[in-house]
PDB file of C-alpha atoms in Angstrom:
ATOM      1  CA  UNK A 215      12.418 115.420 145.540  1.00 68.00           C
ATOM      2  CA  UNK A 216      14.247 113.003 147.730  1.00 76.00           C
ATOM      3  CA  UNK A 217      14.560 110.473 144.873  1.00 82.00           C
ATOM      4  CA  UNK A 218      16.088 113.186 142.751  1.00 81.00           C
ATOM      5  CA  UNK A 219      18.642 114.111 145.434  1.00 82.00           C
ATOM      6  CA  UNK A 220      19.366 110.427 145.871  1.00 82.00           C
ATOM      7  CA  UNK A 221      19.915 109.893 142.154  1.00 78.00           C
ATOM      8  CA  UNK A 222      22.177 113.019 142.019  1.00 82.00           C
ATOM      9  CA  UNK A 223      24.256 111.663 144.949  1.00 76.00           C
ATOM     10  CA  UNK A 224      24.485 108.124 143.366  1.00 82.00           C
ATOM     11  CA  UNK A 225      25.624 109.605 140.045  1.00 76.00           C
ATOM     12  CA  UNK A 226      28.275 111.984 141.860  1.00 83.00           C
ATOM     13  CA  UNK A 227      29.613 108.812 143.680  1.00 85.00           C
ATOM     14  CA  UNK A 228      29.643 106.813 140.435  1.00 80.00           C
ATOM     15  CA  UNK A 229      31.638 109.534 138.633  1.00 85.00           C
ATOM     16  CA  UNK A 230      34.120 109.872 141.530  1.00 84.00           C
ATOM     17  CA  UNK A 231      34.566 106.178 141.618  1.00 80.00           C
ATOM     18  CA  UNK A 232      35.252 106.000 137.798  1.00 81.00           C
ATOM     19  CA  UNK A 233      37.635 108.839 137.881  1.00 74.00           C
ATOM     20  CA  UNK A 234      39.485 107.303 140.774  1.00 72.00           C
ATOM     21  CA  UNK A 235      39.739 103.854 138.854  1.00 63.00           C
ATOM     22  CA  UNK A 236      40.915 105.672 135.780  1.00 64.00           C
ATOM     23  CA  UNK A 237      43.608 107.618 137.715  1.00 60.00           C
ATOM     24  CA  UNK A 238      44.916 104.301 139.513  1.00 59.00           C
ATOM     25  CA  UNK A 239      45.112 102.689 136.143  1.00 55.00           C
ATOM     26  CA  UNK A 240      46.968 105.345 134.417  1.00 54.00           C
ATOM     27  CA  UNK A 241      49.333 105.408 137.267  1.00 52.00           C
ATOM     28  CA  UNK A 242      50.021 101.837 137.354  1.00 50.00           C
ATOM     29  CA  UNK A 243      50.879 101.939 133.605  1.00 56.00           C
ATOM     30  CA  UNK A 244      53.496 104.714 134.586  1.00 75.00           C
ATOM     31  CA  UNK A 245      55.032 107.318 132.441  1.00 84.00           C
ATOM     32  CA  UNK A 246      57.504 104.932 130.970  1.00 87.00           C
ATOM     33  CA  UNK A 247      54.556 103.050 129.149  1.00 86.00           C
ATOM     34  CA  UNK A 248      54.806 105.661 126.259  1.00 89.00           C
ATOM     35  CA  UNK A 249      58.230 104.581 125.356  1.00 91.00           C
ATOM     36  CA  UNK A 250      59.456 101.312 123.459  1.00 88.00           C
ATOM     37  CA  UNK A 251      60.097  98.528 125.902  1.00 87.00           C
ATOM     38  CA  UNK A 252      62.480  95.554 125.152  1.00 85.00           C
ATOM     39  CA  UNK A 253      63.580  92.443 126.924  1.00 79.00           C
ATOM     40  CA  UNK A 254      67.137  91.409 127.851  1.00 74.00           C
ATOM     41  CA  UNK A 255      67.089  88.910 124.949  1.00 76.00           C
ATOM     42  CA  UNK A 256      67.129  91.777 122.410  1.00 77.00           C
ATOM     43  CA  UNK A 257      69.003  94.353 124.362  1.00 76.00           C
ATOM     44  CA  UNK A 258      72.007  94.360 122.025  1.00 74.00           C
ATOM     45  CA  UNK A 259      70.140  94.256 118.792  1.00 73.00           C
ATOM     46  CA  UNK A 260      68.557  97.607 118.796  1.00 66.00           C
ATOM     47  CA  UNK A 261      69.263 100.475 116.337  1.00 61.00           C
ATOM     48  CA  UNK A 262      71.029  98.390 113.820  1.00 58.00           C
ATOM     49  CA  UNK A 263      70.430 101.054 111.191  1.00 60.00           C
ATOM     50  CA  UNK A 264      72.175 103.622 113.410  1.00 63.00           C
ATOM     51  CA  UNK A 265      75.718 103.953 112.154  1.00 64.00           C
ATOM     52  CA  UNK A 266      77.322 104.411 115.607  1.00 70.00           C
ATOM     53  CA  UNK A 267      74.631 102.066 117.118  1.00 70.00           C
ATOM     54  CA  UNK A 268      74.527 104.235 120.259  1.00 78.00           C
ATOM     55  CA  UNK A 269      71.479 103.921 122.554  1.00 84.00           C
ATOM     56  CA  UNK A 270      70.404 103.875 126.310  1.00 87.00           C
ATOM     57  CA  UNK A 271      68.698 101.216 128.146  1.00 87.00           C
ATOM     58  CA  UNK A 272      66.961 102.203 131.230  1.00 89.00           C
ATOM     59  CA  UNK A 273      65.970  99.548 133.876  1.00 86.00           C
ATOM     60  CA  UNK A 274      62.991 100.502 136.268  1.00 86.00           C
ATOM     61  CA  UNK A 275      60.694  98.936 138.542  1.00 81.00           C
ATOM     62  CA  UNK A 276      57.068 100.198 139.095  1.00 82.00           C
ATOM     63  CA  UNK A 277      57.780  99.798 142.883  1.00 79.00           C
ATOM     64  CA  UNK A 278      61.076 101.658 142.826  1.00 80.00           C
ATOM     65  CA  UNK A 279      60.879 104.977 144.686  1.00 82.00           C
ATOM     66  CA  UNK A 280      64.012 106.296 143.069  1.00 81.00           C
ATOM     67  CA  UNK A 281      62.570 105.403 139.617  1.00 83.00           C
ATOM     68  CA  UNK A 282      59.519 107.648 140.416  1.00 85.00           C
ATOM     69  CA  UNK A 283      61.633 110.531 141.676  1.00 87.00           C
ATOM     70  CA  UNK A 284      63.594 110.754 138.329  1.00 88.00           C
ATOM     71  CA  UNK A 285      60.646 109.941 136.146  1.00 90.00           C
ATOM     72  CA  UNK A 286      60.265 113.418 134.499  1.00 90.00           C
ATOM     73  CA  UNK A 287      63.990 113.622 133.800  1.00 90.00           C
ATOM     74  CA  UNK A 288      64.157 110.072 132.350  1.00 92.00           C
ATOM     75  CA  UNK A 289      61.074 110.867 130.100  1.00 93.00           C
ATOM     76  CA  UNK A 290      62.577 114.094 128.946  1.00 92.00           C
ATOM     77  CA  UNK A 291      65.924 112.529 128.224  1.00 91.00           C
ATOM     78  CA  UNK A 292      64.072 109.676 126.326  1.00 92.00           C
ATOM     79  CA  UNK A 293      62.213 112.260 124.046  1.00 92.00           C
ATOM     80  CA  UNK A 294      65.588 113.600 123.065  1.00 89.00           C
ATOM     81  CA  UNK A 295      67.649 110.377 122.762  1.00 88.00           C
ATOM     82  CA  UNK A 296      67.403 106.678 121.760  1.00 86.00           C
ATOM     83  CA  UNK A 297      66.202 105.092 124.948  1.00 90.00           C
ATOM     84  CA  UNK A 298      64.820 101.697 125.541  1.00 90.00           C
ATOM     85  CA  UNK A 299      63.013 100.596 128.663  1.00 90.00           C
ATOM     86  CA  UNK A 300      63.122  97.311 130.577  1.00 87.00           C
ATOM     87  CA  UNK A 301      60.701  96.765 133.383  1.00 85.00           C
ATOM     88  CA  UNK A 302      62.458  94.351 135.839  1.00 82.00           C
ATOM     89  CA  UNK A 303      58.973  93.350 137.055  1.00 78.00           C
ATOM     90  CA  UNK A 304      58.336  91.767 133.621  1.00 63.00           C
ATOM     91  CA  UNK A 305      57.673  88.077 134.175  1.00 67.00           C
ATOM     92  CA  UNK A 306      58.013  87.245 130.469  1.00 64.00           C
ATOM     93  CA  UNK A 307      60.303  84.183 130.025  1.00 65.00           C
ATOM     94  CA  UNK A 308      62.443  86.177 127.590  1.00 62.00           C
ATOM     95  CA  UNK A 309      63.199  88.924 130.212  1.00 58.00           C
ATOM     96  CA  UNK A 310      65.833  87.124 132.078  1.00 64.00           C
ATOM     97  CA  UNK A 311      66.458  89.857 134.668  1.00 69.00           C
ATOM     98  CA  UNK A 312      67.182  87.543 137.500  1.00 59.00           C
ATOM     99  CA  UNK A 313      70.084  85.879 135.685  1.00 62.00           C
ATOM    100  CA  UNK A 314      71.454  89.174 134.273  1.00 65.00           C
ATOM    101  CA  UNK A 315      75.039  90.054 135.506  1.00 69.00           C
ATOM    102  CA  UNK A 316      74.242  93.523 136.931  1.00 62.00           C
ATOM    103  CA  UNK A 317      77.852  94.171 138.281  1.00 68.00           C
ATOM    104  CA  UNK A 318      79.589  93.510 134.933  1.00 77.00           C
ATOM    105  CA  UNK A 319      77.048  95.442 133.013  1.00 73.00           C
ATOM    106  CA  UNK A 320      77.339  98.426 135.270  1.00 70.00           C
ATOM    107  CA  UNK A 321      81.109  98.418 135.134  1.00 76.00           C
ATOM    108  CA  UNK A 322      81.093  98.195 131.317  1.00 77.00           C
ATOM    109  CA  UNK A 323      78.083 100.370 130.392  1.00 74.00           C
ATOM    110  CA  UNK A 324      76.909 102.827 133.072  1.00 72.00           C
ATOM    111  CA  UNK A 325      77.420 106.475 131.881  1.00 72.00           C
ATOM    112  CA  UNK A 326      76.533 109.333 134.384  1.00 72.00           C
ATOM    113  CA  UNK A 327      74.412 111.926 132.560  1.00 73.00           C
ATOM    114  CA  UNK A 328      74.102 114.467 135.331  1.00 75.00           C
ATOM    115  CA  UNK A 329      75.067 115.678 138.607  1.00 77.00           C
ATOM    116  CA  UNK A 330      73.652 117.521 141.512  1.00 78.00           C
ATOM    117  CA  UNK A 331      74.776 121.255 141.911  1.00 81.00           C
ATOM    118  CA  UNK A 332      75.341 123.192 145.067  1.00 84.00           C
ATOM    119  CA  UNK A 333      71.664 124.105 145.211  1.00 85.00           C
ATOM    120  CA  UNK A 334      70.656 120.316 145.087  1.00 79.00           C
ATOM    121  CA  UNK A 335      69.292 120.934 141.478  1.00 79.00           C
ATOM    122  CA  UNK A 336      69.967 118.164 139.017  1.00 75.00           C
ATOM    123  CA  UNK A 337      71.904 119.245 136.026  1.00 76.00           C
ATOM    124  CA  UNK A 338      71.808 117.020 133.067  1.00 73.00           C
ATOM    125  CA  UNK A 339      74.513 116.699 130.464  1.00 71.00           C
ATOM    126  CA  UNK A 340      73.102 114.690 127.573  1.00 61.00           C
ATOM    127  CA  UNK A 341      76.160 114.971 125.488  1.00 60.00           C
ATOM    128  CA  UNK A 342      78.391 111.998 126.543  1.00 50.00           C
TER     129      UNK A 342
END
């Protein structure tokens, strides 16, 4: 009987450990992994078949707290629009994030797609 109980406890611990590892693996992939990722090398060559060539590029980092706070909003927006993702942690040589001129890019390209209303709810306006 003791052997049976011990075996049950070991199996339960193993199941919990496997489930925990699976959860951590899925979390580290992040919600953005379901979308197409690009590098800075090909940032201006997307959607060439789109007549007005309009698309969004979202820069994020897995350690960015703000990125996690708006994750659901960004994913919803990406499902409805052409959005490409760049993970700034990417160590790929084609991903030249460290040399990218963020100030100039922001000045020329940032579009605000929402605002916080008086009740502190985020209101998104996708039609810019």
